[in-house]
Each structure stands twice: as structure tokens, then as C-alpha cells.
PDB file of C-alpha atoms in Angstrom:
ATOM      1  CA  UNK A   1       0.056   0.004   0.011  1.00 68.00           C
ATOM      2  CA  UNK A   2       1.368   3.400  -0.851  1.00 69.00           C
ATOM      3  CA  UNK A   3       2.377   5.774   1.979  1.00 83.00           C
ATOM      4  CA  UNK A   4       0.714   8.764   0.141  1.00 86.00           C
ATOM      5  CA  UNK A   5      -1.933   9.110  -2.383  1.00 86.00           C
ATOM      6  CA  UNK A   6      -2.140  12.048  -4.741  1.00 88.00           C
ATOM      7  CA  UNK A   7      -4.778  13.145  -7.021  1.00 90.00           C
ATOM      8  CA  UNK A   8      -5.834  16.349  -9.017  1.00 95.00           C
ATOM      9  CA  UNK A   9      -9.302  17.201  -7.929  1.00 95.00           C
ATOM     10  CA  UNK A  10     -11.608  18.489 -10.517  1.00 97.00           C
ATOM     11  CA  UNK A  11     -13.648  21.479  -9.897  1.00 98.00           C
ATOM     12  CA  UNK A  12     -16.525  19.338  -8.552  1.00 98.00           C
ATOM     13  CA  UNK A  13     -14.166  17.467  -6.293  1.00 96.00           C
ATOM     14  CA  UNK A  14     -12.874  20.694  -4.908  1.00 96.00           C
ATOM     15  CA  UNK A  15     -16.456  22.023  -4.445  1.00 97.00           C
ATOM     16  CA  UNK A  16     -17.376  18.804  -2.523  1.00 96.00           C
ATOM     17  CA  UNK A  17     -14.081  19.053  -0.426  1.00 95.00           C
ATOM     18  CA  UNK A  18     -14.972  22.574   0.486  1.00 95.00           C
ATOM     19  CA  UNK A  19     -18.584  21.930   1.413  1.00 96.00           C
ATOM     20  CA  UNK A  20     -17.772  18.692   3.334  1.00 96.00           C
ATOM     21  CA  UNK A  21     -14.795  20.112   5.342  1.00 96.00           C
ATOM     22  CA  UNK A  22     -15.537  20.789   8.911  1.00 96.00           C
ATOM     23  CA  UNK A  23     -14.127  24.223  10.238  1.00 96.00           C
ATOM     24  CA  UNK A  24     -10.350  23.971  10.524  1.00 96.00           C
ATOM     25  CA  UNK A  25     -10.257  20.500   9.050  1.00 96.00           C
ATOM     26  CA  UNK A  26      -7.437  19.738   6.612  1.00 95.00           C
ATOM     27  CA  UNK A  27      -8.242  18.337   3.250  1.00 94.00           C
ATOM     28  CA  UNK A  28      -6.554  15.053   4.202  1.00 93.00           C
ATOM     29  CA  UNK A  29      -8.765  14.709   7.369  1.00 96.00           C
ATOM     30  CA  UNK A  30     -11.828  15.331   5.076  1.00 96.00           C
ATOM     31  CA  UNK A  31     -10.728  12.558   2.700  1.00 95.00           C
ATOM     32  CA  UNK A  32     -10.081  10.194   5.585  1.00 95.00           C
ATOM     33  CA  UNK A  33     -13.514  10.883   7.038  1.00 97.00           C
ATOM     34  CA  UNK A  34     -15.133  10.288   3.591  1.00 96.00           C
ATOM     35  CA  UNK A  35     -13.221   7.063   3.119  1.00 96.00           C
ATOM     36  CA  UNK A  36     -14.382   5.820   6.455  1.00 98.00           C
ATOM     37  CA  UNK A  37     -17.971   6.815   5.488  1.00 97.00           C
ATOM     38  CA  UNK A  38     -17.607   5.057   2.228  1.00 97.00           C
ATOM     39  CA  UNK A  39     -16.327   1.802   4.094  1.00 98.00           C
ATOM     40  CA  UNK A  40     -19.260   2.132   6.486  1.00 98.00           C
ATOM     41  CA  UNK A  41     -21.826   2.380   3.570  1.00 98.00           C
ATOM     42  CA  UNK A  42     -20.245  -0.682   2.024  1.00 98.00           C
ATOM     43  CA  UNK A  43     -20.594  -2.572   5.269  1.00 98.00           C
ATOM     44  CA  UNK A  44     -24.224  -1.506   5.434  1.00 98.00           C
ATOM     45  CA  UNK A  45     -24.875  -2.633   1.963  1.00 98.00           C
ATOM     46  CA  UNK A  46     -23.473  -6.053   2.777  1.00 98.00           C
ATOM     47  CA  UNK A  47     -25.484  -6.206   5.917  1.00 97.00           C
ATOM     48  CA  UNK A  48     -28.707  -5.372   4.058  1.00 98.00           C
ATOM     49  CA  UNK A  49     -27.850  -8.054   1.454  1.00 97.00           C
ATOM     50  CA  UNK A  50     -27.459 -10.589   4.151  1.00 96.00           C
ATOM     51  CA  UNK A  51     -30.603  -9.449   6.055  1.00 95.00           C
ATOM     52  CA  UNK A  52     -32.589  -9.797   2.873  1.00 96.00           C
ATOM     53  CA  UNK A  53     -31.144 -13.287   2.177  1.00 95.00           C
ATOM     54  CA  UNK A  54     -32.056 -14.475   5.727  1.00 94.00           C
ATOM     55  CA  UNK A  55     -35.409 -12.713   5.840  1.00 93.00           C
ATOM     56  CA  UNK A  56     -37.466 -16.023   5.759  1.00 92.00           C
ATOM     57  CA  UNK A  57     -35.232 -17.692   8.221  1.00 92.00           C
ATOM     58  CA  UNK A  58     -37.046 -18.790  11.349  1.00 91.00           C
ATOM     59  CA  UNK A  59     -34.655 -19.362  14.153  1.00 86.00           C
ATOM     60  CA  UNK A  60     -37.443 -20.493  16.530  1.00 90.00           C
ATOM     61  CA  UNK A  61     -37.885 -23.532  14.213  1.00 89.00           C
ATOM     62  CA  UNK A  62     -34.247 -24.708  14.647  1.00 88.00           C
ATOM     63  CA  UNK A  63     -33.218 -27.068  17.394  1.00 89.00           C
ATOM     64  CA  UNK A  64     -31.486 -25.510  20.394  1.00 89.00           C
ATOM     65  CA  UNK A  65     -27.642 -25.398  20.058  1.00 82.00           C
ATOM     66  CA  UNK A  66     -27.008 -26.629  23.664  1.00 81.00           C
TER      67      UNK A  66
END
């Protein structure tokens, strides 16, 4: 994994970074926060897919594990 990542933001990227930044927050901190939010969104998507796949599961119909 690279120790630094660089990119040339488009005008739209720059606008998003300006609007998303908290007061006094560095651009790198804004990007870190955005990456964590993206990771969480992906986790939620996986969770929702698992929940949909198990929607018909009736755990009360299964034998006790102990």
C-alpha cells in the first residue's frame, strides 16, 4: 500500500471538499473521514444483502444449540 496518495481534484471534487470540510479540518482529514464513511456504507450494503437473504429464516424452528 502506498504511503501517500495524490490526485488532481476536478472543480466538482474541490467543491465537495470545501462543502464537506469541517471548520479547521485539513483536506486530508476530510478525505479520511469520507473514506471511512464509504467503508461504512459498503458494510451496510453487505448487511442489508445478508438480512434480505435471511428474511425467511425462522430461528425458532431450529433445534437448540445446547
